[in-house]
Coordinates of C-alpha atoms and ligand atoms in Angstrom, one line a residue:
M160 CA 71.8 -17.5 44.9
A161 CA 73.4 -14.5 43.1
P162 CA 72.1 -13.8 39.5
L163 CA 73.6 -16.1 36.9
A164 CA 75.3 -13.2 35.0
E165 CA 77.1 -12.2 38.3
R166 CA 78.2 -15.7 39.1
Y167 CA 79.6 -16.2 35.6
A168 CA 80.8 -12.7 35.1
R169 CA 84.3 -13.8 34.0
G170 CA 83.0 -16.5 31.7
A171 CA 82.2 -20.1 32.7
L172 CA 82.8 -23.5 31.3
M173 CA 80.0 -26.1 31.4
G174 CA 81.5 -29.6 31.2
V175 CA 79.4 -32.2 29.4
L176 CA 78.7 -35.5 31.2
N177 CA 76.5 -37.8 29.2
V178 CA 75.2 -40.7 31.1
T179 CA 73.8 -42.3 28.0
P180 CA 74.5 -45.3 25.8
D181 CA 74.1 -43.4 22.6
S182 CA 75.3 -39.8 22.7
F183 CA 76.9 -38.8 19.4
S184 CA 80.5 -38.4 20.7
D185 CA 80.8 -40.1 24.0
G186 CA 77.9 -42.6 24.2
G187 CA 78.5 -45.3 26.7
A188 CA 81.8 -43.9 28.0
F189 CA 80.4 -42.8 31.4
A190 CA 77.4 -45.1 31.7
D191 CA 78.3 -46.6 35.1
L192 CA 78.0 -44.5 38.2
E193 CA 81.7 -44.6 39.4
T194 CA 83.0 -43.7 36.0
A195 CA 80.5 -40.8 35.7
L196 CA 81.4 -39.5 39.1
L197 CA 85.1 -39.7 38.4
H198 CA 84.7 -37.8 35.1
G199 CA 82.5 -35.1 36.8
R200 CA 85.1 -34.6 39.5
R201 CA 87.8 -34.4 37.0
M202 CA 86.0 -31.8 34.9
A203 CA 85.4 -29.7 38.0
A204 CA 89.1 -30.0 38.9
E205 CA 90.0 -28.9 35.4
G206 CA 88.0 -25.7 35.7
A207 CA 84.4 -26.5 34.8
A208 CA 82.2 -24.1 36.7
I209 CA 79.3 -26.4 36.3
V210 CA 78.8 -30.1 35.1
D211 CA 75.9 -30.7 32.7
V212 CA 74.5 -34.2 33.4
G213 CA 72.3 -35.7 30.6
G214 CA 70.5 -39.0 30.5
E215 CA 69.0 -38.8 27.0
S216 CA 70.8 -38.2 23.7
T217 CA 69.5 -35.3 21.6
R218 CA 71.6 -36.3 18.6
P219 CA 69.9 -36.0 15.2
G220 CA 67.3 -38.7 14.7
A221 CA 67.1 -39.6 18.5
R222 CA 63.7 -40.5 19.9
P223 CA 62.6 -39.5 23.4
G224 CA 62.8 -42.3 26.1
S225 CA 61.0 -42.6 29.4
A226 CA 61.4 -40.4 32.4
E227 CA 62.1 -43.4 34.6
L228 CA 65.1 -44.5 32.5
E229 CA 66.4 -40.9 32.4
L230 CA 66.0 -40.5 36.2
A231 CA 67.8 -43.8 36.9
R232 CA 70.7 -42.6 34.8
V233 CA 71.1 -39.0 36.0
L234 CA 69.9 -38.9 39.6
P235 CA 72.7 -40.8 41.3
V236 CA 75.3 -38.8 39.4
I237 CA 73.7 -35.5 40.2
A238 CA 73.3 -36.4 43.9
G239 CA 76.9 -37.6 44.1
L240 CA 78.5 -34.6 42.5
A241 CA 76.2 -32.1 44.3
A242 CA 77.0 -33.7 47.6
E243 CA 80.7 -33.0 46.9
G244 CA 79.9 -29.3 46.3
I245 CA 80.2 -29.4 42.5
P246 CA 77.6 -27.2 40.7
V247 CA 75.5 -29.4 38.5
S248 CA 73.0 -28.8 35.7
V249 CA 70.5 -31.3 34.3
D250 CA 70.1 -31.6 30.5
T251 CA 66.5 -32.6 30.2
S252 CA 63.2 -31.5 28.7
K253 CA 61.1 -33.6 31.2
A254 CA 59.6 -31.8 34.2
E255 CA 59.6 -34.9 36.3
V256 CA 63.4 -35.4 35.7
A257 CA 64.1 -31.7 36.3
R258 CA 62.1 -31.7 39.6
A259 CA 64.0 -34.7 41.0
A260 CA 67.3 -33.3 39.8
L261 CA 66.7 -30.0 41.5
I262 CA 65.8 -31.7 44.7
A263 CA 69.0 -33.8 44.4
G264 CA 71.0 -30.6 44.2
A265 CA 71.1 -29.4 40.5
V266 CA 71.1 -25.6 40.2
L267 CA 70.3 -25.2 36.5
V268 CA 67.9 -26.9 34.0
N269 CA 69.3 -27.1 30.5
D270 CA 66.1 -27.6 28.4
V271 CA 66.9 -28.0 24.7
T272 CA 63.2 -27.6 23.9
A273 CA 63.1 -24.2 25.6
L274 CA 60.0 -25.2 27.7
R275 CA 58.1 -26.6 24.7
G276 CA 58.7 -30.3 25.7
D277 CA 56.7 -30.4 28.9
P278 CA 53.9 -28.1 30.0
E279 CA 55.0 -28.5 33.7
M280 CA 58.6 -27.6 33.1
A281 CA 58.3 -23.8 33.6
S282 CA 56.5 -24.1 37.0
V283 CA 59.0 -26.7 38.3
I284 CA 61.9 -24.3 37.6
A285 CA 60.0 -21.2 38.8
D286 CA 59.1 -22.9 42.1
A287 CA 62.7 -24.1 42.7
G288 CA 64.1 -20.6 41.8
A289 CA 66.6 -22.5 39.6
D290 CA 68.6 -21.2 36.6
L291 CA 67.3 -22.1 33.2
C292 CA 69.0 -22.4 29.8
L293 CA 66.6 -21.8 26.9
M294 CA 68.0 -23.2 23.6
H295 CA 66.9 -22.6 20.0
M296 CA 66.0 -25.7 18.0
L297 CA 64.0 -25.9 14.8
G298 CA 61.7 -28.9 15.1
E299 CA 62.7 -31.8 17.4
P300 CA 65.7 -34.1 17.5
R301 CA 63.9 -36.8 15.5
T302 CA 63.3 -34.5 12.5
M303 CA 65.5 -31.4 13.1
Q304 CA 68.0 -32.1 10.4
D305 CA 65.4 -32.7 7.6
A306 CA 66.4 -29.7 5.4
P307 CA 66.1 -26.9 7.9
T308 CA 65.4 -23.6 6.1
Y309 CA 65.5 -20.0 7.4
R310 CA 65.0 -16.7 5.8
D311 CA 67.6 -15.3 8.2
V312 CA 68.9 -17.9 10.7
V313 CA 70.1 -15.3 13.3
A314 CA 67.0 -13.1 13.1
E315 CA 64.8 -16.2 13.6
V316 CA 66.9 -17.5 16.5
E317 CA 66.7 -14.1 18.1
S318 CA 62.9 -13.8 17.8
F319 CA 62.4 -17.4 19.0
L320 CA 64.6 -16.8 22.1
A321 CA 62.8 -13.5 22.8
E322 CA 59.5 -15.3 22.7
R323 CA 60.6 -18.2 24.9
T324 CA 62.1 -15.7 27.4
E325 CA 58.7 -14.1 27.7
V326 CA 57.0 -17.4 28.2
A327 CA 59.5 -18.3 31.0
V328 CA 59.1 -15.0 32.7
A329 CA 55.3 -15.1 32.5
A330 CA 55.5 -18.6 34.2
G331 CA 57.4 -17.1 37.1
V332 CA 61.1 -17.7 36.1
R333 CA 63.1 -14.7 37.2
E334 CA 64.9 -12.9 34.4
E335 CA 68.2 -13.1 36.3
R336 CA 68.0 -16.9 36.2
L337 CA 68.0 -17.1 32.4
V338 CA 70.8 -18.0 29.9
L339 CA 70.1 -18.2 26.1
D340 CA 71.6 -20.6 23.6
P341 CA 71.4 -20.4 19.7
G342 CA 71.5 -24.3 19.6
I343 CA 74.5 -25.1 17.4
G344 CA 73.6 -28.1 15.2
F345 CA 69.9 -28.2 16.4
G346 CA 67.8 -27.9 13.2
K347 CA 70.6 -26.1 11.4
T348 CA 72.8 -27.1 8.5
P349 CA 76.6 -26.8 9.1
E350 CA 76.5 -23.4 7.3
Q351 CA 73.6 -22.2 9.4
S352 CA 75.4 -23.2 12.6
M353 CA 78.5 -21.3 11.5
T354 CA 76.4 -18.3 10.6
A355 CA 74.9 -18.4 14.1
L356 CA 78.5 -18.5 15.6
A357 CA 79.8 -15.7 13.3
R358 CA 76.9 -13.4 14.1
L359 CA 76.4 -14.4 17.8
G360 CA 77.1 -10.9 18.8
E361 CA 73.7 -9.9 17.4
L362 CA 72.0 -12.0 20.1
Q363 CA 73.5 -9.8 22.8
S364 CA 70.7 -7.3 22.1
L365 CA 68.4 -9.7 23.9
G366 CA 70.0 -8.6 27.1
F367 CA 70.7 -12.1 28.6
P368 CA 73.9 -14.1 29.1
L369 CA 74.6 -16.4 26.1
L370 CA 75.7 -20.0 26.2
V371 CA 77.3 -21.8 23.2
G372 CA 77.8 -25.5 22.7
A373 CA 79.9 -26.3 19.6
S374 CA 81.8 -29.2 21.1
R375 CA 82.7 -31.9 18.6
K376 CA 79.7 -31.0 16.4
R377 CA 79.2 -32.0 12.8
F378 CA 79.8 -28.6 11.2
I379 CA 83.5 -29.0 12.1
S380 CA 83.8 -32.1 9.9
T381 CA 82.4 -30.2 6.9
V382 CA 85.4 -27.9 7.1
T383 CA 88.0 -30.6 8.0
P384 CA 86.6 -34.2 7.6
S385 CA 86.9 -35.8 11.1
E386 CA 85.2 -38.2 13.5
P387 CA 83.7 -36.6 16.7
H388 CA 86.7 -37.5 18.9
Q389 CA 89.0 -35.8 16.3
R390 CA 87.2 -32.4 16.5
L391 CA 89.0 -30.8 19.5
G392 CA 90.8 -28.2 17.4
G393 CA 87.7 -27.2 15.6
S394 CA 85.7 -27.1 18.9
I395 CA 88.2 -24.8 20.5
A396 CA 88.3 -22.5 17.5
A397 CA 84.5 -22.2 17.5
H398 CA 84.4 -21.6 21.3
L399 CA 87.1 -18.9 21.2
L400 CA 85.2 -17.1 18.5
A401 CA 81.9 -17.6 20.5
A402 CA 83.6 -16.1 23.6
Q403 CA 84.9 -13.2 21.6
N404 CA 81.4 -12.6 20.2
G405 CA 79.9 -12.5 23.7
A406 CA 79.2 -16.0 24.9
R407 CA 79.3 -16.1 28.7
M408 CA 79.1 -19.9 29.0
I409 CA 80.8 -22.5 26.9
R410 CA 79.5 -26.1 26.9
A411 CA 82.4 -28.5 26.1
H412 CA 83.4 -32.1 26.5
D413 CA 87.2 -31.4 26.7
V414 CA 87.4 -29.2 29.7
A415 CA 91.2 -28.8 30.4
E416 CA 92.0 -27.8 26.8
T417 CA 89.1 -25.5 26.4
V418 CA 89.7 -23.7 29.7
Q419 CA 93.3 -23.2 28.8
A420 CA 92.4 -21.8 25.4
L421 CA 89.8 -19.5 26.8
R422 CA 92.1 -18.2 29.6
V423 CA 95.0 -17.6 27.2
A424 CA 92.8 -15.7 24.8
A425 CA 91.3 -13.6 27.6
A426 CA 94.8 -12.9 29.0
I427 CA 96.0 -11.8 25.5
R428 CA 93.0 -9.6 25.0
E429 CA 93.7 -7.9 28.4
Q430 CA 97.1 -6.8 27.0
G431 CA 95.7 -5.2 24.0
Ligands
LIG102 N1 74.2 -29.8 22.7 C1 73.9 -31.1 23.0 C2 73.2 -31.4 24.1 N2 72.7 -30.4 24.9 N3 72.5 -28.1 25.4 C3 72.7 -26.9 25.2 N4 72.2 -25.9 26.0 N5 73.4 -26.5 24.0 C4 73.9 -27.4 23.2 O1 74.6 -27.0 22.2 C5 73.7 -28.8 23.5 C6 72.9 -29.1 24.6 C7 74.4 -32.2 22.1 O2 75.7 -32.6 22.5 P1 76.0 -33.9 23.4 O3 75.4 -33.7 24.8 O4 77.4 -34.2 23.4 O5 75.3 -35.1 22.6 P2 74.0 -35.9 22.8 O6 72.8 -35.0 22.7 O7 74.0 -36.9 21.7 O8 74.0 -36.6 24.2

């Protein structure tokens, strides 16, 4: 497979497909297989370059569940979409889940723990030659929103991602397979998340493609009070700024609207 940066040279949308009962914005909505497959197909048709299938919520306060349960949720969806030629990633921090997902046809592992969750994860990804998203998170989902503090959030995200990149490469993951993510809302106050978005460009010095997932996140409601399903405008605003500040991949729930916004912004920029 061509390097990730080449495949997504013009920017790529990662559509979110949560096959969970308890995700913060769409828990339960795609829990049965047929509904999940329909939604995955729809996101691909709307312009998602890849569909990110997750079987465990990482919302603040969430506790990890078993690999068996996660596998039962994600595998049929990944196998079904991959068989139709839709590129799929798996949102997991468990090596056992990643291994089975890659065999079923997933091409990217989206590990919100950046290889800290499972000692086997790096070798599973290296052996498969798969793509890997390394995301910054302070702490773990159960505790990450307990007063996160930084001296300089962007500098600390940057040095964390640099260190995790070295760990991945030392374990055999090729540099051209990596994409890095500042982890909006993961161990960050709303202000810290917005700082990470505003100064995203600084992370370009790491030399890897960047991914940003701001979709429906809580920082939006601190600017304009809103429930998760009412945060489309704020999500698009954040994603447009992220793209302008160098994000190569955008992880979003609302694919059609986000793709339209990103394409119109890019078309306008080309005229300037
Ligand atoms: N955000 C969520 C989950 N996975 N992965 C990456 N790389 N970046 C993110 O920002 C990110 C992510 C949380 O959103 P969601 O999947 O909608 O919720 P939940 O974790 O509750 O399933």
